[in-house]
Amino acid sequence: MKMDGDTITYSLDTGQPMKEKLDGFSAFEKPRETEKLISEQYRMKIRSSVKSTFQGHVYNFLERPTGWKCFVYHFIVFMMVLICLIFSVLSTIDQYAIFANETLFWMEIVLVVFFGVEYAVRLWSAGCRSKYIGLWGRFRFARKPIAIIDFLVVTASAVVLAVGSNGQVFATSAIRGVRFLQILRMLHVDRQGGTWRLLGSVVYIHRQELITTLYIGFLGLIFSSYFVYLAEKDQGADSGSNFNSYADALWWGVITVTTIGYGDTVPQTWMGRIVASCFSVFAISFFALPAGILGSGFALKVQQKQRQKHFNRQIPTAASLIQSMWRCHAAEPSFRSEATWRAHLSHHHSHLFTSSGGVNNPLSRMAKRASLLTRRLSAHKLNHRESQPALRSEGQGTDAGDDDGDDMEYHPVSKPYQLTESQKSMLRVIRKIKFFVARRKFQQARKPYDVRDVIEQYSQGHLNMMVRIKELQRRLDQTLGKPSYVGNAREKDRVTISARLEVIEHQACKMDRKLDQTLVLLNQLTKPLPHNTRGRKAVSCSDTISLEKHSDIAEDDVKTKEESLAITEDTEI
């Protein structure tokens, strides 16, 4: 939100509101801050909406675990739930029933208290988010599926433990009453539901294939079970046939297509065995297809996530490249805006100075900026004031070029118009260097991810090369012109670019000779001649012109004969 050049933003580190002055394209003038913002945005998209107060830290710790501390806490919770489940299993064995029931009773009390406190803390910490503020916001948080499961587990366990009596019998009944809820506690491990979302996305993407295979497999199960029932229903119980009803046939079909094969129901007649064999070959293949479809879907999903991570790594480098390119464009002399220089004044005002008594060298200033200019802010003014009277008294007898640094007085630059051309040139060079570095980083980030990307890159490069070759051919055709084929097909094959260039060169030489002959004739005509030799000279000029015409005709005849001989040689070959 921008109002009068002021922007209110929230810091990602502290979570406190921060007022920042934005002038023109100042957001593009901060590549480091913008790159950090973009990388933080794509690493944790939702975390930026939570203020980093104590309440926000608790909410992120419980609901969005990141880091080794969160991992240790949630791993301990998972181990507690798993140990409780193991003792619940041991309580059903007579050999370990007494020990398991006593231990599990106290573990149930500890877990109920622990999960109750954790549920209350989760409900309190959710208020750091805007949509969970207030009573209705807490109620909205409590309506989440995982929050409902936590509430049911804690409430049911507390009720069962509260209404019982002391002793071993109470412990056993309490444990048996909450045994199913202990299984639901395993859902507490994945509070974000990432596994369920992944499974749902894979099933949704391949829903058409799954529906098709399950539909055909279900039809095969129904028909094959019915045919086996028709073949086996006439066999009595004495023959060992268990197909007394269609339900028995469906049970046999289910345990057969799932490749379990209990062996309690087996066809006895040859007709039933033939039907069962065909059914096993046909239906089992369709019932096994969903496993392959889901497996390939999970593999493609993982590959897609890796590609997305690879693409997300390119976003900060691309943004930095765009910012660097814009800054180079904004630093050009033709760009009249002064907003591009204000970022340097606001961040590097202690490093840019104007000289009142000399010419600044951009290379020397850029080389000494890190070491010298930082010290001149504090020490140079005092030293300059102390040495200035002595310099004024001795200024007539000393050379001005002994120490250029002592004759220069530096002032901090606070306005864009105070920047000299040398300082602007230095900033342009720095921006160019940053642009080249950003371009190199972007090219490195654009490296292919796997073999498929390499093949795709090569195919794209080959396509671009073919397009450039066609463009070059088109330009050559526009420059030289397309050849007109008047002769037969054999002469069409002989006309190439080199042949056309040779013809053009021959015509240029012929025109050069004709121009030389024309100049000779003009010189002879313009030369003053005696009266008695004009007629003779005119005759000689006419003879020369006729001879040149005959020579040109002879040359054309020789060329025509050579071309005809070459064509006949080609035909003979």
Coordinates of C-alpha atoms in Angstrom, one line a residue:
M1 CA 0.0 0.0 0.0
K2 CA 1.6 3.2 -1.1
M3 CA 0.6 6.7 0.2
D4 CA 2.6 9.8 -0.5
G5 CA 5.8 7.9 -1.2
D6 CA 5.6 6.0 2.1
T7 CA 5.1 2.3 2.3
I8 CA 4.3 0.3 5.4
T9 CA 5.8 -3.2 5.3
Y10 CA 6.4 -5.9 7.8
S11 CA 9.9 -7.2 8.4
L12 CA 10.4 -11.0 7.9
D13 CA 12.9 -11.1 10.7
T14 CA 11.2 -9.1 13.4
G15 CA 7.6 -9.1 12.3
Q16 CA 7.3 -5.4 13.3
P17 CA 5.9 -2.7 11.0
M18 CA 8.6 -0.9 9.1
K19 CA 8.2 2.4 7.3
E20 CA 10.2 2.7 4.2
K21 CA 10.6 5.5 1.7
L22 CA 10.2 4.5 -1.9
D23 CA 11.2 6.9 -4.7
G24 CA 10.6 5.9 -8.3
F25 CA 12.2 2.5 -8.9
S26 CA 13.9 2.2 -5.5
A27 CA 12.6 -1.3 -5.2
F28 CA 14.7 -2.3 -8.2
E29 CA 17.6 -0.5 -6.7
K30 CA 18.0 -3.0 -3.8
P31 CA 18.9 -6.3 -5.4
R32 CA 20.1 -7.9 -2.2
E33 CA 17.0 -7.1 -0.2
T34 CA 14.7 -8.0 -3.1
E35 CA 16.5 -11.3 -3.7
K36 CA 16.2 -12.1 0.0
L37 CA 12.5 -11.3 -0.1
I38 CA 11.9 -13.5 -3.1
S39 CA 13.8 -16.4 -1.7
E40 CA 12.1 -16.1 1.6
Q41 CA 8.7 -16.0 -0.2
Y42 CA 9.3 -19.2 -2.1
R43 CA 10.7 -21.0 0.8
M44 CA 8.0 -20.3 3.3
K45 CA 5.0 -18.7 1.5
I46 CA 2.7 -18.6 4.5
R47 CA 5.2 -17.8 7.2
S48 CA 5.4 -14.2 6.1
S49 CA 1.8 -13.6 7.2
V50 CA 2.5 -14.4 10.8
K51 CA 4.2 -11.8 13.0
S52 CA 7.3 -13.2 14.7
T53 CA 6.1 -12.5 18.3
F54 CA 6.2 -15.1 21.1
Q55 CA 2.7 -16.2 20.1
G56 CA 3.8 -16.5 16.4
H57 CA 6.9 -18.4 17.4
V58 CA 4.8 -20.9 19.4
Y59 CA 2.4 -21.2 16.4
N60 CA 5.2 -21.9 13.9
F61 CA 6.8 -24.3 16.3
L62 CA 3.6 -26.4 16.7
E63 CA 1.9 -26.0 13.3
R64 CA 4.8 -25.3 10.9
P65 CA 7.8 -27.2 12.2
T66 CA 11.1 -26.3 10.7
G67 CA 14.6 -26.9 12.1
W68 CA 16.1 -29.5 14.4
K69 CA 14.4 -28.3 17.6
C70 CA 11.0 -28.9 16.0
F71 CA 12.1 -32.2 14.6
V72 CA 13.3 -33.4 18.1
Y73 CA 10.0 -32.3 19.7
H74 CA 7.7 -33.9 17.2
F75 CA 9.9 -37.1 17.1
I76 CA 9.5 -37.4 20.9
V77 CA 5.8 -37.1 20.6
F78 CA 5.7 -39.7 17.8
M79 CA 7.7 -42.1 19.9
M80 CA 5.4 -41.6 22.9
V81 CA 2.4 -42.4 20.8
L82 CA 4.1 -45.4 19.2
I83 CA 5.2 -46.8 22.6
C84 CA 1.7 -46.4 23.9
L85 CA 0.4 -48.3 20.9
I86 CA 2.9 -51.1 21.5
F87 CA 1.8 -51.5 25.1
S88 CA -1.8 -51.5 24.0
V89 CA -0.9 -54.4 21.7
L90 CA 0.9 -56.2 24.6
S91 CA -2.1 -55.8 26.8
T92 CA -4.0 -58.2 24.7
I93 CA -1.5 -61.0 25.3
D94 CA -2.1 -63.0 28.5
Q95 CA 1.6 -63.4 29.2
Y96 CA 2.2 -59.6 29.3
A97 CA -1.3 -58.4 30.2
I98 CA -0.7 -57.4 33.8
F99 CA 2.6 -55.5 33.2
A100 CA 1.3 -53.8 30.1
N101 CA -2.0 -52.7 31.7
E102 CA -0.4 -51.1 34.7
T103 CA 2.2 -49.3 32.6
L104 CA -0.3 -48.3 30.0
F105 CA -2.7 -46.8 32.6
W106 CA -0.1 -44.2 33.7
M107 CA 1.0 -43.6 30.1
E108 CA -2.6 -42.8 29.3
I109 CA -2.8 -40.3 32.0
V110 CA 0.4 -38.6 30.9
L111 CA -0.6 -38.5 27.3
V112 CA -4.1 -37.2 28.1
V113 CA -2.6 -34.3 30.2
F114 CA 0.1 -33.6 27.6
F115 CA -2.3 -33.6 24.6
G116 CA -4.8 -31.5 26.5
V117 CA -2.2 -28.8 27.3
E118 CA -0.9 -28.9 23.8
Y119 CA -4.4 -28.5 22.4
A120 CA -4.9 -25.5 24.6
V121 CA -1.6 -24.0 23.6
R122 CA -2.4 -24.6 19.9
L123 CA -5.7 -22.9 20.3
W124 CA -4.1 -19.9 22.0
S125 CA -1.2 -19.5 19.5
A126 CA -3.6 -19.6 16.5
G127 CA -4.6 -16.0 17.4
C128 CA -1.4 -14.7 15.8
R129 CA -3.0 -15.1 12.4
S130 CA -5.6 -12.7 11.3
K131 CA -8.2 -15.3 10.4
Y132 CA -8.0 -16.9 13.8
I133 CA -8.3 -13.8 15.9
G134 CA -11.1 -13.6 18.4
L135 CA -13.7 -16.2 19.6
W136 CA -15.0 -17.0 16.1
G137 CA -11.4 -17.3 14.8
R138 CA -10.6 -19.8 17.5
F139 CA -13.8 -21.7 16.6
R140 CA -12.7 -21.7 12.9
F141 CA -9.3 -23.2 14.0
A142 CA -11.1 -25.8 16.1
R143 CA -13.1 -26.9 13.0
K144 CA -10.0 -28.1 11.2
P145 CA -10.1 -31.9 10.8
I146 CA -6.9 -32.6 12.7
A147 CA -8.1 -30.3 15.5
I148 CA -11.3 -32.2 15.7
I149 CA -9.4 -35.5 16.0
D150 CA -7.2 -34.0 18.8
F151 CA -10.3 -32.8 20.6
L152 CA -12.1 -36.2 20.3
V153 CA -9.0 -38.1 21.5
V154 CA -8.4 -35.9 24.5
T155 CA -12.0 -35.7 25.5
A156 CA -12.8 -39.4 25.1
S157 CA -9.6 -40.4 27.0
A158 CA -10.3 -38.0 29.8
V159 CA -13.9 -39.2 30.2
V160 CA -13.0 -42.9 30.2
L161 CA -10.3 -42.3 32.8
A162 CA -12.5 -40.0 34.9
V163 CA -15.6 -42.2 35.3
G164 CA -13.7 -45.4 36.1
S165 CA -12.5 -46.8 39.4
N166 CA -9.1 -47.6 40.8
G167 CA -7.4 -50.9 40.3
Q168 CA -6.4 -53.3 37.6
V169 CA -9.9 -53.8 36.2
F170 CA -10.3 -50.1 35.7
A171 CA -7.0 -49.9 33.9
T172 CA -7.9 -52.7 31.6
S173 CA -11.4 -51.3 30.8
A174 CA -10.0 -47.8 30.2
I175 CA -7.3 -49.0 27.9
R176 CA -9.8 -51.1 25.9
G177 CA -12.1 -48.2 25.7
V178 CA -9.6 -45.8 24.2
R179 CA -7.7 -48.3 22.1
F180 CA -9.3 -47.1 18.9
L181 CA -8.5 -43.5 19.9
Q182 CA -4.9 -44.5 20.4
I183 CA -4.8 -45.5 16.7
L184 CA -6.2 -42.1 15.8
R185 CA -3.3 -40.5 17.7
M186 CA -1.0 -41.7 14.9
L187 CA -2.7 -39.0 12.7
H188 CA -1.1 -36.5 15.1
V189 CA 2.3 -37.1 13.5
D190 CA 1.2 -35.6 10.2
R191 CA -0.7 -32.6 11.2
Q192 CA -0.2 -30.7 8.0
G193 CA -1.7 -33.6 6.0
G194 CA 1.1 -33.7 3.4
T195 CA 0.8 -37.4 2.8
W196 CA -2.9 -37.2 2.3
R197 CA -2.6 -34.3 0.0
L198 CA 0.1 -36.0 -2.0
L199 CA -2.1 -39.2 -2.3
G200 CA -5.1 -37.2 -3.2
S201 CA -3.3 -35.2 -5.9
V202 CA -1.9 -38.4 -7.5
V203 CA -5.3 -40.1 -7.5
Y204 CA -7.0 -36.9 -8.9
I205 CA -4.5 -36.7 -11.7
H206 CA -4.8 -40.3 -12.7
R207 CA -8.6 -40.6 -11.9
Q208 CA -9.6 -41.5 -15.4
E209 CA -7.1 -44.4 -15.7
L210 CA -8.1 -45.7 -12.2
I211 CA -11.8 -45.5 -12.8
T212 CA -11.4 -47.4 -16.1
T213 CA -9.3 -50.2 -14.7
L214 CA -11.5 -50.6 -11.6
Y215 CA -14.7 -50.6 -13.7
I216 CA -13.4 -53.3 -16.1
G217 CA -12.0 -55.3 -13.2
F218 CA -15.3 -55.1 -11.3
L219 CA -17.3 -56.3 -14.3
G220 CA -14.9 -59.2 -14.7
L221 CA -15.3 -60.1 -11.1
I222 CA -19.1 -60.1 -11.3
F223 CA -19.4 -62.1 -14.5
S224 CA -16.6 -64.6 -13.7
S225 CA -18.0 -65.3 -10.2
Y226 CA -21.5 -65.8 -11.7
F227 CA -20.2 -68.3 -14.3
V228 CA -18.2 -70.2 -11.7
Y229 CA -21.3 -70.3 -9.5
L230 CA -23.3 -71.8 -12.4
A231 CA -20.7 -74.4 -13.1
E232 CA -20.3 -75.4 -9.4
K233 CA -23.8 -75.0 -7.9
D234 CA -24.9 -78.5 -9.0
Q235 CA -22.1 -80.2 -7.1
G236 CA -23.2 -81.3 -3.6
A237 CA -21.4 -80.9 -0.4
D238 CA -20.2 -84.5 -0.7
S239 CA -18.0 -83.6 -3.6
G240 CA -16.2 -80.9 -1.6
S241 CA -17.7 -77.9 -3.4
N242 CA -18.4 -74.8 -1.3
F243 CA -20.2 -72.7 -3.9
N244 CA -23.6 -73.0 -2.2
S245 CA -24.6 -69.5 -3.1
Y246 CA -23.7 -66.6 -5.3
A247 CA -22.2 -64.8 -2.2
D248 CA -19.7 -67.7 -1.8
A249 CA -18.7 -67.3 -5.5
L250 CA -18.2 -63.5 -5.0
W251 CA -16.0 -64.2 -1.9
W252 CA -14.0 -66.7 -4.0
G253 CA -13.6 -64.1 -6.8
V254 CA -12.5 -61.3 -4.4
I255 CA -9.8 -63.5 -2.7
T256 CA -8.7 -64.7 -6.2
V257 CA -8.3 -61.3 -7.9
T258 CA -6.5 -59.8 -4.9
T259 CA -4.0 -62.8 -5.2
I260 CA -4.6 -63.8 -1.6
G261 CA -5.9 -67.3 -2.2
Y262 CA -7.0 -68.7 1.1
G263 CA -7.8 -72.1 -0.4
D264 CA -11.1 -72.6 1.5
T265 CA -13.2 -72.4 -1.8
V266 CA -11.9 -74.2 -4.8
P267 CA -13.7 -75.1 -8.1
Q268 CA -14.2 -78.9 -8.5
T269 CA -15.6 -79.3 -12.0
W270 CA -13.6 -78.9 -15.2
M271 CA -15.9 -76.3 -16.5
G272 CA -15.5 -74.3 -13.3
R273 CA -11.7 -74.6 -13.5
I274 CA -11.7 -73.4 -17.1
V275 CA -13.7 -70.4 -16.2
A276 CA -11.5 -69.7 -13.1
S277 CA -8.4 -69.9 -15.3
C278 CA -9.7 -67.4 -17.8
F279 CA -10.9 -65.2 -15.0
S280 CA -7.5 -65.3 -13.3
V281 CA -5.6 -64.3 -16.5
F282 CA -8.0 -61.5 -17.4
A283 CA -9.3 -60.0 -14.2
I284 CA -6.1 -60.2 -12.1
S285 CA -4.2 -58.1 -14.6
F286 CA -6.8 -55.3 -14.4
F287 CA -6.9 -55.4 -10.6
A288 CA -3.1 -55.1 -10.6
L289 CA -3.1 -52.0 -12.9
P290 CA -4.0 -49.5 -10.2
A291 CA -0.9 -50.3 -8.2
G292 CA 1.3 -49.6 -11.3
I293 CA -0.7 -46.4 -12.0
L294 CA -0.3 -45.1 -8.5
G295 CA 3.4 -46.0 -8.4
S296 CA 4.2 -44.2 -11.7
G297 CA 2.0 -41.3 -10.4
F298 CA 4.1 -40.9 -7.3
A299 CA 7.3 -41.1 -9.2
L300 CA 6.1 -38.3 -11.6
K301 CA 4.9 -36.3 -8.7
V302 CA 8.3 -36.5 -7.0
Q303 CA 10.0 -35.5 -10.3
Q304 CA 7.6 -32.6 -10.7
K305 CA 8.4 -31.4 -7.2
Q306 CA 12.1 -31.6 -8.0
R307 CA 11.6 -29.6 -11.2
Q308 CA 9.6 -27.0 -9.3
K309 CA 12.4 -26.7 -6.8
H310 CA 14.9 -26.3 -9.6
F311 CA 12.6 -23.6 -11.2
N312 CA 12.2 -21.8 -7.8
R313 CA 16.0 -21.6 -7.6
Q314 CA 16.0 -19.7 -10.9
I315 CA 13.5 -17.0 -9.7
P316 CA 15.9 -15.0 -7.5
T317 CA 18.6 -15.0 -10.1
A318 CA 16.1 -14.0 -12.8
A319 CA 14.8 -11.2 -10.6
S320 CA 18.4 -10.0 -9.9
L321 CA 19.1 -10.1 -13.7
I322 CA 16.1 -8.0 -14.5
Q323 CA 16.9 -5.5 -11.8
S324 CA 20.5 -5.3 -13.0
M325 CA 19.5 -4.8 -16.6
W326 CA 17.0 -2.1 -15.6
R327 CA 19.6 -0.3 -13.5
C328 CA 22.0 -0.3 -16.4
H329 CA 19.3 1.1 -18.6
A330 CA 18.4 3.7 -16.0
A331 CA 22.0 4.8 -15.7
E332 CA 22.3 5.7 -19.4
P333 CA 22.8 9.4 -20.3
S334 CA 19.6 9.4 -22.3
F335 CA 17.6 8.4 -19.2
R336 CA 16.5 11.6 -17.5
S337 CA 15.1 10.3 -14.3
E338 CA 17.1 11.1 -11.1
A339 CA 15.5 8.3 -9.0
T340 CA 18.1 5.8 -10.1
W341 CA 20.8 7.8 -8.3
R342 CA 18.9 8.3 -5.0
A343 CA 19.5 4.7 -3.9
H344 CA 23.2 5.3 -3.9
L345 CA 22.8 8.5 -2.0
S346 CA 20.7 6.9 0.7
H347 CA 22.8 3.8 1.1
H348 CA 26.3 5.0 0.1
H349 CA 26.3 8.7 0.9
S350 CA 29.4 8.2 3.0
H351 CA 31.3 6.9 0.0
L352 CA 30.5 9.5 -2.7
F353 CA 32.2 12.9 -2.6
T354 CA 32.5 15.9 -4.8
S355 CA 35.8 17.7 -5.4
S356 CA 36.1 21.5 -5.3
G357 CA 39.7 21.8 -6.5
G358 CA 40.6 19.0 -8.8
V359 CA 39.7 16.3 -11.3
N360 CA 38.6 12.9 -9.9
N361 CA 39.8 9.7 -11.5
P362 CA 37.0 7.0 -11.5
L363 CA 39.4 4.1 -11.4
S364 CA 41.4 5.4 -8.4
R365 CA 38.2 6.3 -6.5
M366 CA 36.8 2.9 -7.1
A367 CA 40.0 1.2 -6.0
K368 CA 40.4 3.3 -2.8
R369 CA 36.8 3.6 -1.8
A370 CA 36.9 0.6 0.5
S371 CA 40.1 1.6 2.3
L372 CA 40.5 5.4 2.2
L373 CA 37.1 7.1 1.9
T374 CA 35.8 5.5 5.1
R375 CA 38.6 7.0 7.1
R376 CA 38.3 10.4 5.5
L377 CA 34.9 11.1 7.1
S378 CA 36.3 11.3 10.6
A379 CA 40.0 12.1 10.3
H380 CA 40.3 14.2 7.1
K381 CA 38.3 17.2 8.2
L382 CA 40.4 17.6 11.4
N383 CA 43.7 17.1 9.7
H384 CA 42.7 19.4 6.8
R385 CA 41.7 22.2 9.2
E386 CA 45.0 22.0 11.1
S387 CA 47.1 21.9 7.9
Q388 CA 45.1 24.5 5.9
P389 CA 46.7 27.7 7.5
A390 CA 50.2 26.3 6.9
L391 CA 49.3 25.5 3.3
R392 CA 48.0 29.0 2.8
S393 CA 51.2 30.6 4.2
E394 CA 53.5 28.4 2.2
G395 CA 51.3 28.2 -0.9
Q396 CA 53.3 30.7 -2.9
G397 CA 56.6 28.8 -2.6
T398 CA 55.4 25.3 -3.0
D399 CA 54.2 23.4 -6.1
A400 CA 50.5 22.7 -6.5
G401 CA 51.2 19.2 -7.9
D402 CA 53.1 17.8 -4.9
D403 CA 50.1 16.3 -3.2
D404 CA 46.8 16.4 -5.0
G405 CA 45.0 14.9 -2.0
D406 CA 45.8 17.8 0.3
D407 CA 44.5 20.4 -2.2
M408 CA 41.1 18.7 -2.5
E409 CA 38.2 19.4 -0.1
Y410 CA 35.6 16.6 0.0
H411 CA 31.9 17.1 0.8
P412 CA 29.3 14.4 1.1
V413 CA 26.8 14.1 -1.8
S414 CA 23.2 14.5 -0.7
K415 CA 21.5 15.5 -4.0
P416 CA 21.6 13.7 -7.4
Y417 CA 22.6 16.9 -9.2
Q418 CA 25.8 17.0 -7.1
L419 CA 27.1 13.9 -8.8
T420 CA 29.8 14.5 -11.3
E421 CA 30.1 12.8 -14.6
S422 CA 33.1 10.8 -13.4
Q423 CA 31.1 9.5 -10.5
K424 CA 28.2 8.6 -12.7
S425 CA 30.6 6.8 -15.1
M426 CA 31.9 4.8 -12.1
L427 CA 28.4 3.8 -11.1
R428 CA 27.6 2.8 -14.7
V429 CA 30.7 0.5 -14.7
I430 CA 29.7 -1.0 -11.4
R431 CA 26.2 -1.7 -12.7
K432 CA 27.6 -3.2 -15.8
I433 CA 29.8 -5.6 -13.8
K434 CA 26.8 -6.5 -11.6
F435 CA 24.7 -7.2 -14.8
F436 CA 27.4 -9.5 -16.2
V437 CA 27.6 -11.4 -12.8
A438 CA 23.8 -11.7 -12.6
R439 CA 23.7 -13.0 -16.2
R440 CA 26.3 -15.6 -15.4
K441 CA 24.5 -16.7 -12.3
F442 CA 21.2 -17.0 -14.3
Q443 CA 22.9 -19.1 -17.0
Q444 CA 24.3 -21.4 -14.3
A445 CA 20.8 -21.7 -12.7
R446 CA 19.4 -22.5 -16.2
K447 CA 21.5 -25.6 -16.5
P448 CA 19.5 -28.7 -17.4
Y449 CA 18.1 -30.7 -14.6
D450 CA 18.3 -34.3 -16.0
V451 CA 18.8 -36.2 -19.3
R452 CA 15.4 -35.3 -20.5
D453 CA 16.1 -31.6 -20.1
V454 CA 19.4 -32.1 -21.9
I455 CA 17.7 -33.7 -24.9
E456 CA 15.0 -31.0 -24.9
Q457 CA 17.7 -28.3 -24.8
Y458 CA 19.6 -29.9 -27.7
S459 CA 16.4 -30.3 -29.8
Q460 CA 15.5 -26.7 -29.1
G461 CA 19.0 -25.6 -30.1
H462 CA 18.8 -27.6 -33.3
L463 CA 15.4 -26.0 -34.1
N464 CA 16.8 -22.6 -33.5
M465 CA 19.8 -23.4 -35.7
M466 CA 17.5 -24.5 -38.6
V467 CA 15.5 -21.3 -38.2
R468 CA 18.6 -19.2 -38.5
I469 CA 19.8 -21.1 -41.5
K470 CA 16.5 -20.5 -43.2
E471 CA 16.7 -16.9 -42.3
L472 CA 20.2 -16.7 -43.8
Q473 CA 19.0 -18.4 -47.0
R474 CA 16.2 -15.9 -47.2
R475 CA 18.5 -12.9 -46.9
L476 CA 20.8 -14.4 -49.6
D477 CA 17.8 -14.7 -51.9
Q478 CA 16.9 -11.1 -51.2
T479 CA 20.4 -9.9 -51.8
L480 CA 21.3 -12.0 -54.9
G481 CA 17.8 -12.7 -56.2
K482 CA 16.3 -16.0 -56.9
P483 CA 17.6 -17.7 -60.1
S484 CA 15.3 -17.9 -63.1
Y485 CA 15.5 -21.3 -64.8
V486 CA 14.9 -21.0 -68.5
G487 CA 16.7 -24.1 -69.7
N488 CA 16.1 -27.8 -69.0
A489 CA 16.3 -29.7 -65.7
R490 CA 20.1 -30.4 -66.1
E491 CA 20.9 -26.7 -66.2
K492 CA 18.7 -26.2 -63.1
D493 CA 21.0 -28.4 -61.0
R494 CA 24.1 -26.6 -62.2
V495 CA 22.8 -23.1 -61.1
T496 CA 24.2 -22.5 -57.6
I497 CA 25.2 -19.5 -55.6
S498 CA 28.9 -19.7 -56.6
A499 CA 27.9 -20.0 -60.3
R500 CA 25.6 -17.0 -60.0
L501 CA 28.4 -15.0 -58.3
E502 CA 30.8 -16.1 -61.1
V503 CA 28.3 -14.8 -63.7
I504 CA 28.0 -11.5 -61.9
E505 CA 31.8 -11.2 -61.7
H506 CA 32.1 -11.9 -65.4
Q507 CA 29.5 -9.3 -66.3
A508 CA 31.3 -6.8 -64.1
C509 CA 34.7 -7.5 -65.9
K510 CA 32.9 -7.1 -69.2
M511 CA 31.4 -3.8 -68.2
D512 CA 34.9 -2.7 -67.0
R513 CA 36.4 -3.5 -70.4
K514 CA 33.6 -1.7 -72.2
L515 CA 34.2 1.4 -70.1
D516 CA 37.9 1.4 -70.9
Q517 CA 37.2 1.1 -74.6
T518 CA 34.6 4.0 -74.3
L519 CA 37.2 6.1 -72.6
V520 CA 39.8 5.4 -75.3
L521 CA 37.3 6.4 -78.0
L522 CA 36.3 9.5 -76.2
N523 CA 40.0 10.5 -75.8
Q524 CA 40.5 10.0 -79.5
L525 CA 37.4 12.0 -80.4
T526 CA 38.3 14.9 -78.2
K527 CA 41.9 15.1 -79.3
P528 CA 42.5 18.0 -81.8
L529 CA 43.5 16.7 -85.2
P530 CA 45.0 18.3 -88.4
H531 CA 42.6 19.2 -91.2
N532 CA 44.1 16.7 -93.7
T533 CA 44.0 13.8 -91.2
R534 CA 40.5 14.1 -89.9
G535 CA 39.0 11.9 -92.6
R536 CA 41.7 9.3 -92.1
K537 CA 41.2 9.3 -88.3
A538 CA 37.5 9.0 -88.6
V539 CA 38.0 6.0 -90.8
S540 CA 40.4 4.5 -88.3
C541 CA 37.9 5.2 -85.5
S542 CA 35.1 3.5 -87.4
D543 CA 37.3 0.6 -88.1
T544 CA 38.2 0.4 -84.4
I545 CA 34.5 0.4 -83.4
S546 CA 33.7 -2.3 -85.9
L547 CA 36.7 -4.4 -84.7
E548 CA 35.5 -4.1 -81.1
K549 CA 32.0 -5.1 -82.1
H550 CA 33.4 -8.1 -83.9
S551 CA 35.6 -9.0 -80.9
D552 CA 32.6 -8.9 -78.6
I553 CA 30.5 -11.0 -80.9
A554 CA 33.4 -13.5 -81.2
E555 CA 33.7 -13.7 -77.4
D556 CA 30.0 -14.3 -77.1
D557 CA 30.2 -17.1 -79.7
V558 CA 33.2 -18.7 -77.9
K559 CA 31.3 -18.6 -74.6
T560 CA 28.2 -20.1 -76.2
K561 CA 30.3 -22.9 -77.7
E562 CA 32.0 -23.6 -74.4
E563 CA 28.6 -23.9 -72.6
S564 CA 27.2 -26.2 -75.3
L565 CA 30.4 -28.4 -75.1
A566 CA 30.0 -28.6 -71.3
I567 CA 26.3 -29.6 -71.6
T568 CA 27.2 -32.3 -74.2
E569 CA 29.9 -33.7 -71.9
D570 CA 27.4 -33.9 -69.0
T571 CA 24.9 -35.7 -71.2
E572 CA 27.6 -38.2 -72.3
I573 CA 28.6 -38.8 -68.7

